[in-house]
Coordinates of C-alpha atoms and ligand atoms in Angstrom, one line a residue:
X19 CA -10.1 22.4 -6.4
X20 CA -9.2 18.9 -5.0
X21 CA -5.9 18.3 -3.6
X22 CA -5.1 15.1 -6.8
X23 CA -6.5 17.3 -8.7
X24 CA -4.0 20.1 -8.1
X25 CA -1.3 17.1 -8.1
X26 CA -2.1 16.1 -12.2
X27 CA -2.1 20.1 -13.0
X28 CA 1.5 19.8 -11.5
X29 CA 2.5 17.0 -13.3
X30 CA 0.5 18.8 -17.1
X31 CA 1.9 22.3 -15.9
X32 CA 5.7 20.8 -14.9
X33 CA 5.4 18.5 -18.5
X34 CA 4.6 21.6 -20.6
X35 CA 7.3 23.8 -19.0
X36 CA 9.7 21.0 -19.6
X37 CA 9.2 20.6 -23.1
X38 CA 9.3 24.8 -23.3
X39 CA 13.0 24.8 -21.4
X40 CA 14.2 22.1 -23.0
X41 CA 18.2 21.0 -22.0
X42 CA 19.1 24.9 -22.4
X43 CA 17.5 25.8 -19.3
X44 CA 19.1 22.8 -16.9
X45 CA 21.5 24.8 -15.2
X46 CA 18.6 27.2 -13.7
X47 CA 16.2 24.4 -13.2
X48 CA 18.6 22.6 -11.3
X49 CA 20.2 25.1 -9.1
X50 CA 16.8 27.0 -8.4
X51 CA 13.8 24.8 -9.0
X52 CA 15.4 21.0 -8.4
X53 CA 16.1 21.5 -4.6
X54 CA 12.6 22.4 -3.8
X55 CA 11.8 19.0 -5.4
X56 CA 14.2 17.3 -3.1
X57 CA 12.9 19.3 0.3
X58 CA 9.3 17.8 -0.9
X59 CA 11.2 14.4 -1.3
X60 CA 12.8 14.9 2.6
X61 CA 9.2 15.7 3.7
X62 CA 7.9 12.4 3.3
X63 CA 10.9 10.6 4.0
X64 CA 10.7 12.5 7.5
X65 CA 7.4 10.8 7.9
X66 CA 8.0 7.1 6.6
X67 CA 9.6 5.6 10.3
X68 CA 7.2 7.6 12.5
X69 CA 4.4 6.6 10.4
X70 CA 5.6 2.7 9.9
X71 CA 6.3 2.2 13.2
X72 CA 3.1 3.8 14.9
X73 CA 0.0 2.0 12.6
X74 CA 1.9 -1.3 12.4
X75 CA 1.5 -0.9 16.0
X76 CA -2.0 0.4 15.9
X77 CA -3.1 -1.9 13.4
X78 CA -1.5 -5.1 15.7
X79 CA -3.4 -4.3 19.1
X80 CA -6.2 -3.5 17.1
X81 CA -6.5 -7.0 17.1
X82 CA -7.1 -7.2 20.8
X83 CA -6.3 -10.3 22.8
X84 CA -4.9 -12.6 20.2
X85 CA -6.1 -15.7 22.4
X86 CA -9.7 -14.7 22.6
X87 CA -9.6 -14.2 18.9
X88 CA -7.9 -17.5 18.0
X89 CA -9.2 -19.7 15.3
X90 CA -10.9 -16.8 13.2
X91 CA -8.2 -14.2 14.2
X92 CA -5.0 -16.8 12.7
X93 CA -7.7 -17.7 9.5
X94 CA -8.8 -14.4 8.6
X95 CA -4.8 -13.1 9.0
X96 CA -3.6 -16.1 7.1
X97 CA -6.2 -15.1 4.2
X98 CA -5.5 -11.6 4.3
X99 CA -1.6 -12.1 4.1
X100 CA -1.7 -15.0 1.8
X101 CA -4.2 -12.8 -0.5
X102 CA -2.0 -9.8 -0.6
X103 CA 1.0 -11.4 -1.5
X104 CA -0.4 -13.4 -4.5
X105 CA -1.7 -9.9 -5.5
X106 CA 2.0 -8.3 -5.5
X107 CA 3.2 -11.1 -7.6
X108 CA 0.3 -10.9 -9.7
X109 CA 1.4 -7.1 -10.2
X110 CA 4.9 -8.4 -10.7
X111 CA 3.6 -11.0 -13.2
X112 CA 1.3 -8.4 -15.5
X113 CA 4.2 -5.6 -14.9
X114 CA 6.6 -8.2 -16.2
X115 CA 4.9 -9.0 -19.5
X116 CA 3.3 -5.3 -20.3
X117 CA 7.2 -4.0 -18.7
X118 CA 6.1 -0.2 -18.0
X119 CA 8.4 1.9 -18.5
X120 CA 10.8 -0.1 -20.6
X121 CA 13.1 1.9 -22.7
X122 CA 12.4 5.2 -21.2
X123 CA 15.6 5.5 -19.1
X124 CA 15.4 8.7 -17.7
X125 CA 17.8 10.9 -17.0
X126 CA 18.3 13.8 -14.0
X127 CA 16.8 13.6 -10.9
X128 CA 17.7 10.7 -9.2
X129 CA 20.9 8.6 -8.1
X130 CA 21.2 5.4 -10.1
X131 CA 23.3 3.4 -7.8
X132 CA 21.2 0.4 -6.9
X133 CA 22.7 -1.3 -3.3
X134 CA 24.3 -4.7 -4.5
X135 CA 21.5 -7.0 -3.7
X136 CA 22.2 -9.6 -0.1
X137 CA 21.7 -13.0 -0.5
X138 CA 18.1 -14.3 0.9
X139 CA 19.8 -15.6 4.6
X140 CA 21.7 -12.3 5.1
X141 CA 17.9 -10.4 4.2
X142 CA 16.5 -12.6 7.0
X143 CA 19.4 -11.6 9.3
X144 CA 19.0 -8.7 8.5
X145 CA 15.1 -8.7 9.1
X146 CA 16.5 -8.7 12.9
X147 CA 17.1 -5.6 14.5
X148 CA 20.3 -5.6 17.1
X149 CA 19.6 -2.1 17.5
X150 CA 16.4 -0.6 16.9
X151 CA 17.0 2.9 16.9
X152 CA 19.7 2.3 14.7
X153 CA 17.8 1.4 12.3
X154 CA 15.2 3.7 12.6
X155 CA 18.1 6.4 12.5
X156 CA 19.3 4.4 8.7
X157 CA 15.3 4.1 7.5
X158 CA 16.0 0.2 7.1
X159 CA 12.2 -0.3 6.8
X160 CA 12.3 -4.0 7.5
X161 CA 13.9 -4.3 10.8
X162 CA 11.7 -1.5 11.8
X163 CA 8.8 -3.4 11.4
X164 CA 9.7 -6.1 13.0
X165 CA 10.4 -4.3 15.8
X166 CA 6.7 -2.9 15.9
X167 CA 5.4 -6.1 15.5
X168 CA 7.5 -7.3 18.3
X169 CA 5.9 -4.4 20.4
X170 CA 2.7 -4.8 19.6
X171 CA 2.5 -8.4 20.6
X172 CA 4.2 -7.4 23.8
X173 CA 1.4 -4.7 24.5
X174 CA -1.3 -7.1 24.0
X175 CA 0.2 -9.8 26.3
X176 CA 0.8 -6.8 28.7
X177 CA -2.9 -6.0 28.5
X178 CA -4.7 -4.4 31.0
X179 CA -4.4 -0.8 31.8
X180 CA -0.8 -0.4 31.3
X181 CA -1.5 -1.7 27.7
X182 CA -4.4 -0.1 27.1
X183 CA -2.6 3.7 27.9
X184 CA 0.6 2.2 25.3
X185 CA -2.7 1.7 22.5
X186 CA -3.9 5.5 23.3
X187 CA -0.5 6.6 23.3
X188 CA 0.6 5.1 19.7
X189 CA -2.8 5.6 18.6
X190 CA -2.5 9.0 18.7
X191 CA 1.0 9.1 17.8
X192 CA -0.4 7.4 14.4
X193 CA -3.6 9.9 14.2
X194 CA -0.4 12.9 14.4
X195 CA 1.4 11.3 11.5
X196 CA -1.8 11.0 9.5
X197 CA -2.3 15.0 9.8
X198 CA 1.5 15.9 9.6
X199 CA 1.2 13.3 6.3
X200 CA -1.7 15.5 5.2
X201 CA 0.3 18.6 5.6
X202 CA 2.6 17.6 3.8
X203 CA 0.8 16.0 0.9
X204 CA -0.7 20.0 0.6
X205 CA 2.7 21.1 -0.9
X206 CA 2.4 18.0 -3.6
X207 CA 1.5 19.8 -6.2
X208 CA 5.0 22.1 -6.0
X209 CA 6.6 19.1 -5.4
X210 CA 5.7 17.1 -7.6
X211 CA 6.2 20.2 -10.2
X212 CA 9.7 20.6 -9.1
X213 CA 10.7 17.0 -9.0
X214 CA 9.1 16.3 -12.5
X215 CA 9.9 20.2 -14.2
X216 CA 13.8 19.2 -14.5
X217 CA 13.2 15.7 -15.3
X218 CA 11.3 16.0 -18.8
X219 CA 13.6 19.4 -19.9
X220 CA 16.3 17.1 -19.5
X221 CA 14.5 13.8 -21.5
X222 CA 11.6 15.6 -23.6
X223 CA 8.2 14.2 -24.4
X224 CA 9.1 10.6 -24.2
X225 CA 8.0 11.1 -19.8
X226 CA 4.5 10.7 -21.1
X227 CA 4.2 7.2 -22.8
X228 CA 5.4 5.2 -19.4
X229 CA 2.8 7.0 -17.2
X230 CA -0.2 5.7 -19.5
X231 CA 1.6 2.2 -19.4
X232 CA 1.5 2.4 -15.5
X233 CA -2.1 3.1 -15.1
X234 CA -3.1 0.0 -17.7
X235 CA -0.7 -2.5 -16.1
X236 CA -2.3 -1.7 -12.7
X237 CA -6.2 -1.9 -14.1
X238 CA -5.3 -5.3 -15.5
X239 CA -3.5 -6.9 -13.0
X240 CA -6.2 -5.9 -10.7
X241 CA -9.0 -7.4 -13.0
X242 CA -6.8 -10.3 -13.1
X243 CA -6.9 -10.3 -9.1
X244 CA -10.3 -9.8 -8.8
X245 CA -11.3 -12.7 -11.5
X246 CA -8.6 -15.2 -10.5
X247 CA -8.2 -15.0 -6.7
X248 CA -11.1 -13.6 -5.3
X249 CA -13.5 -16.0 -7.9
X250 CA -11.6 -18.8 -6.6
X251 CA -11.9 -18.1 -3.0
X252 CA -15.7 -17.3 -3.0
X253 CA -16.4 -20.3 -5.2
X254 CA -14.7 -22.9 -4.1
X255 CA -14.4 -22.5 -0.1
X256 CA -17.3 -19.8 0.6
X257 CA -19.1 -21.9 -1.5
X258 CA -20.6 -18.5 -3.3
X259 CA -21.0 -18.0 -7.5
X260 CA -18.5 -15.3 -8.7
X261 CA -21.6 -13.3 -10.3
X262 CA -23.6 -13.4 -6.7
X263 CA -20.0 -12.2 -4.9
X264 CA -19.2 -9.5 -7.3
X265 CA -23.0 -8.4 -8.0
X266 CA -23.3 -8.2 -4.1
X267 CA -20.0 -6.8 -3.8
X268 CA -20.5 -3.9 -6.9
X269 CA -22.1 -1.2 -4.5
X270 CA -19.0 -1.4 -1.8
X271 CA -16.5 -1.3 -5.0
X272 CA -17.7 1.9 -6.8
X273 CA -17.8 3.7 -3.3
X274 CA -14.6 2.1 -3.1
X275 CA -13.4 3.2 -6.6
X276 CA -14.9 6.9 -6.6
X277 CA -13.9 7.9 -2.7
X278 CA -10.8 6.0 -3.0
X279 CA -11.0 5.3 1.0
X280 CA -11.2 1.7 2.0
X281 CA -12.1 3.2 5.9
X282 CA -15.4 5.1 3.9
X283 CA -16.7 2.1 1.8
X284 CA -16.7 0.3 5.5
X285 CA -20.3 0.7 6.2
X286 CA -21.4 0.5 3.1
X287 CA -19.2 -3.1 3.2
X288 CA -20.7 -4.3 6.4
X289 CA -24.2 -3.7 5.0
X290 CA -23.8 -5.4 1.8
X291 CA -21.9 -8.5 3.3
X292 CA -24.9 -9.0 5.7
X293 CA -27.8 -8.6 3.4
X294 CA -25.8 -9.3 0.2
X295 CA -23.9 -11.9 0.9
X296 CA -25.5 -13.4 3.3
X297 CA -22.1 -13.2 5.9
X298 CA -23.1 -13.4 9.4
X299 CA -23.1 -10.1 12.1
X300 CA -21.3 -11.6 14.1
X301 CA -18.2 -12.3 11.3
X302 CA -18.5 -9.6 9.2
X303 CA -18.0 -6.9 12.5
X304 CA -14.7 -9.0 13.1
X305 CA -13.3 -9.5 9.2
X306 CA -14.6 -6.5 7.6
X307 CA -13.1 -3.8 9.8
X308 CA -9.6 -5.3 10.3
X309 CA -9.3 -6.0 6.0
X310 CA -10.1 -2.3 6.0
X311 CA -7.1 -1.6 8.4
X312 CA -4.1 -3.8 7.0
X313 CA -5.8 -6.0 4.0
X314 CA -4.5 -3.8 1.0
X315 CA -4.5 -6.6 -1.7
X316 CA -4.6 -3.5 -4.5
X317 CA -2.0 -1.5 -3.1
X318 CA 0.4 -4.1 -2.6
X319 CA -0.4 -4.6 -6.8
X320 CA 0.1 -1.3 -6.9
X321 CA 3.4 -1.7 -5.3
X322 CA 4.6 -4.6 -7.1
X323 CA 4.1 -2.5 -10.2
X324 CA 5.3 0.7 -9.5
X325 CA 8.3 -0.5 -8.0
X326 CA 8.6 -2.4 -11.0
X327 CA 7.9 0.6 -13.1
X328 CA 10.1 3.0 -11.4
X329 CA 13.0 0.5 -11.8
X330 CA 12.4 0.2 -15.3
X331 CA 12.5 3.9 -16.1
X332 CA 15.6 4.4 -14.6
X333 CA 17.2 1.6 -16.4
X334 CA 18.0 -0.4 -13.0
X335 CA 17.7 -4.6 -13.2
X336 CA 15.8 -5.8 -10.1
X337 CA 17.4 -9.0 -8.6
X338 CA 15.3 -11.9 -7.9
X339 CA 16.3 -11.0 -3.9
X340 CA 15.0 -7.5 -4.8
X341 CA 11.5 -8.7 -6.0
X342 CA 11.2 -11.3 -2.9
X343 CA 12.3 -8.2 -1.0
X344 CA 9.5 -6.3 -2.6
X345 CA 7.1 -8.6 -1.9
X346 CA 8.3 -9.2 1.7
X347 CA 8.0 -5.6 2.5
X348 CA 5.4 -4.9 0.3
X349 CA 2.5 -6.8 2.1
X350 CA 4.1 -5.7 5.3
X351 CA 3.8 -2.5 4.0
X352 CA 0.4 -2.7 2.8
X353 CA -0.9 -4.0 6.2
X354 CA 0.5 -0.9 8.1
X355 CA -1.3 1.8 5.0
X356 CA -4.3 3.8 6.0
X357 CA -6.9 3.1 4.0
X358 CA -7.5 6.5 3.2
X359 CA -6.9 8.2 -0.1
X360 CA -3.1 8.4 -1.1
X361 CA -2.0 6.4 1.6
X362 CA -0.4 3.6 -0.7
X363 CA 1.9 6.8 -2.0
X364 CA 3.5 7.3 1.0
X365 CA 4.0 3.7 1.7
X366 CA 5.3 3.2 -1.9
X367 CA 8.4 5.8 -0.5
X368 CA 8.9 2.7 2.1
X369 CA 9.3 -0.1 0.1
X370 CA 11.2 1.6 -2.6
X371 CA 13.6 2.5 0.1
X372 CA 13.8 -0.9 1.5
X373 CA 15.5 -1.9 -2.1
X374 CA 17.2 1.0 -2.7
X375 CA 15.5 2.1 -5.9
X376 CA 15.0 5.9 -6.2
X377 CA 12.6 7.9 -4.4
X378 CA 12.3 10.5 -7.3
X379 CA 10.5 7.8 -9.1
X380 CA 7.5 9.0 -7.0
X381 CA 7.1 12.1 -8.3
X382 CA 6.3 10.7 -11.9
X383 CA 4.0 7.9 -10.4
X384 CA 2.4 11.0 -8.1
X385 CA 0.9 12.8 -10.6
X386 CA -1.4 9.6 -11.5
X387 CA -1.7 8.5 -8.3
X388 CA -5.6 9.3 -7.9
X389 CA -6.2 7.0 -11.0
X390 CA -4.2 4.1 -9.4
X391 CA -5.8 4.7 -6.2
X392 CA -9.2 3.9 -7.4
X393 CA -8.4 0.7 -9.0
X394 CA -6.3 -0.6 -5.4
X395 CA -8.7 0.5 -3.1
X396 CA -11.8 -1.0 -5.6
X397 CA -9.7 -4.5 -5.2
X398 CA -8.7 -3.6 -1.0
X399 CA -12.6 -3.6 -0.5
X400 CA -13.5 -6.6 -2.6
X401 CA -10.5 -8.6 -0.7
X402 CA -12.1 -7.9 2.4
X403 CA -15.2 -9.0 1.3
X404 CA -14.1 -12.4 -0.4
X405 CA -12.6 -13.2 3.1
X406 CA -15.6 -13.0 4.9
X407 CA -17.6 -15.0 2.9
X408 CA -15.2 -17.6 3.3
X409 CA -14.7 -16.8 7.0
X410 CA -18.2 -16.7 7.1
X411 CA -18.6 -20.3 5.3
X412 CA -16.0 -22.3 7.4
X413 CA -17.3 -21.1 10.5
X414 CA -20.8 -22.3 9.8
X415 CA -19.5 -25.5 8.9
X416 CA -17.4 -25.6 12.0
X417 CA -20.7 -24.7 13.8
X418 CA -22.4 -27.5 12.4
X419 CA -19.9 -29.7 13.0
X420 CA -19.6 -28.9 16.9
X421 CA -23.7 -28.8 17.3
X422 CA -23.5 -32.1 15.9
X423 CA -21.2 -33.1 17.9
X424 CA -23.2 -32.0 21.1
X425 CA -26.5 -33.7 19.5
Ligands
LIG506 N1 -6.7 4.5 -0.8 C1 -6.4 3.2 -0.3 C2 -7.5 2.7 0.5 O1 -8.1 3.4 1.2 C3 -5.1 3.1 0.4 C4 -4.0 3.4 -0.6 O2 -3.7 4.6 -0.8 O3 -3.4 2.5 -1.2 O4 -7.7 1.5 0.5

């Protein structure tokens, strides 16, 4: 039996005992079967900085010598940042109108004390680390990336062999965190029982309605994505019709959508772009492989909403700061997730934190995560693909216009 599927037993099993118990039963639930909960909850907390900080860091040198790569390495990042945040605010724009979660306001579980929210200067002050480790040591997400990003540039300017044995040494750092991440995600299902188990004895069956909200507010947004942004962007710069993109791009998406791994639909991508779409070798060996390291356009949806979801069933009011917060650390987020299956989950921990909504909400999003994760990583794969057909399309006029310039 597969390891999501073990996680939505938890969540039917932990729903059915909760409506058995009922509010009588609280006192045991919490003092024997709530803590378990919580040391699943510390688990994955334990991995967020190590995990943050290493693939950021991965991801960035990945890039190689950010000279070399120049005009297509700035245009393809620009497309792949620019796309993912419209995506989160799309999320944020569906989620706002279908509000999942609205009226649920659960009880147990989790604190409800939401840090007052900073103005926008003091979040980009506080973007600045004066002290890493300090805030590695507090879990303030934000600085912590900008720290990696900091070091990453500095081992690519370093280059050479010294910077070359800094990649192999964060680059297995990050393939340790993956494992210790998959360890981890192996005791889901009795976390996610205990988390959930004292939650709906203490609310009853009004836990389900919220969950099916969730996974419809992520499918539509994500059609909404696909139709608005990436229609747009192969139409009107790659010069492409939507049916041709999407009819070249349908193989890639439903590998995408039923092994829920960008990293496995990659060759399936890098086929299809070439004899598909017509995207050069040459571009589509740069584009495609970086979009599926750190261009999540569904997951940061997915983040947008969830966040958005979790803050809703716990009755807490996200500031505007809050939701530019999300979306600030959300795309970050996204770029350092594996694109492997359940990735976005453990990333989800991160931004949650970074606003200081609770944790616990993951344990009802959890149970449904292997639903969500097909429609994100359907819309990661197509993101990658729009951008290199408009990668693809600029640089051929840029061609043209430099061989004519040599004629
Ligand atoms: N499964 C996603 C992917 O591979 C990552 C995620 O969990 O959001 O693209």
């Amino acid at each position: 039996m597969n390891l999501s599927f073990r996680i939505f037993l938890a969540l039917i099993l932990s729903v059915i005992a909760g409506l058995i118990a009922g509010p009588e039963s609280l006192p045991f639930i919490k003092w024997w079967i709530a803590p378990v909960g919580t040391m699943f909850i510390n688990l994955i907390k334990m991995m967020i900085v190590p995990v943050v900080f290493t693939s950021l860091i991965v991801g960035m040198t990945g890039l190689g010598d950010t000279k070399k790569l120049g005009r297509i390495g700035i245009k393809t990042l620009g497309l792949y940042l620019a796309t993912t945040a419209v995506a989160i605010v799309i999320g944020f724009g569906v989620a706002g109108i279908s509000h999942p979660g609205v009226g649920t306001a659960l009880s147990g579980g989790a604190s409800m004390t939401v840090k007052e929210a900073p103005s926008i200067m003091q979040v980009f002050v506080a973007m600045i680390p004066a002290n890493p480790v300090q805030s590695m040591a507090k879990a303030d997400i934000l600085p912590v990336i900008i720290f990696a990003l900091f070091i990453g540039v500095g081992i690519i300017q370093v280059g050479g062999e010294r910077g070359q044995r800094l990649i192999d040494f964060f680059d297995s750092c990050a393939e340790v965190c993956y494992k210790v991440i998959a360890i981890v995600m192996q005791l889901a299902p009795i976390g996610v029982f205990a988390l959930l188990l004292p939650v709906v004895a203490q609310n009853g069956p009004k836990v389900l309605l919220p969950l099916l909200s969730v996974i419809l507010t992520v499918a539509v947004a994500c059609v909404l994505h696909a139709v608005l942004v990436y229609s747009a962007l192969a139409s009107v710069i790659g010069k492409m019709s939507p049916v041709k993109f999407f009819r070249g791009m349908s193989e890639a998406m439903l590998i995408a959508f039923t092994t829920c791994s960008s990293s496995a639909t990659l060759p399936v991508n890098m086929k299809n772009a070439q004899e598909k779409l017509g995207v050069s070798r040459d571009v589509a060996s740069f584009v495609l492989p970086l979009g599926a390291t750190i261009n999540m356009d569904g997951t940061a949806l997915y983040m947008g909403v969830c966040s958005l979801f979790i803050a809703n069933v716990f009755g807490i009011d996200l500031s505007l700061q809050q939701m530019m917060m999300i979306v600030m650390t959300g795309t970050l987020a996204s770029i350092g997730t594996a694109g492997v299956p359940g990735a976005g989950l453990i990333m989800l921990a991160m931004v949650l934190q970074s606003v200081g909504l609770p944790i616990e909400g993951l344990a009802l999003v959890a149970g449904i995560d292997r639903v969500l994760d097909m429609f994100r990583t359907c819309i990661n794969v197509t993101g990658d693909g729009a951008v290199a057909v408009v990668i693809n399309e600029t640089e051929k006029i840029e061609g043209n216009a430099r061989e004519a310039e040599l004629v």
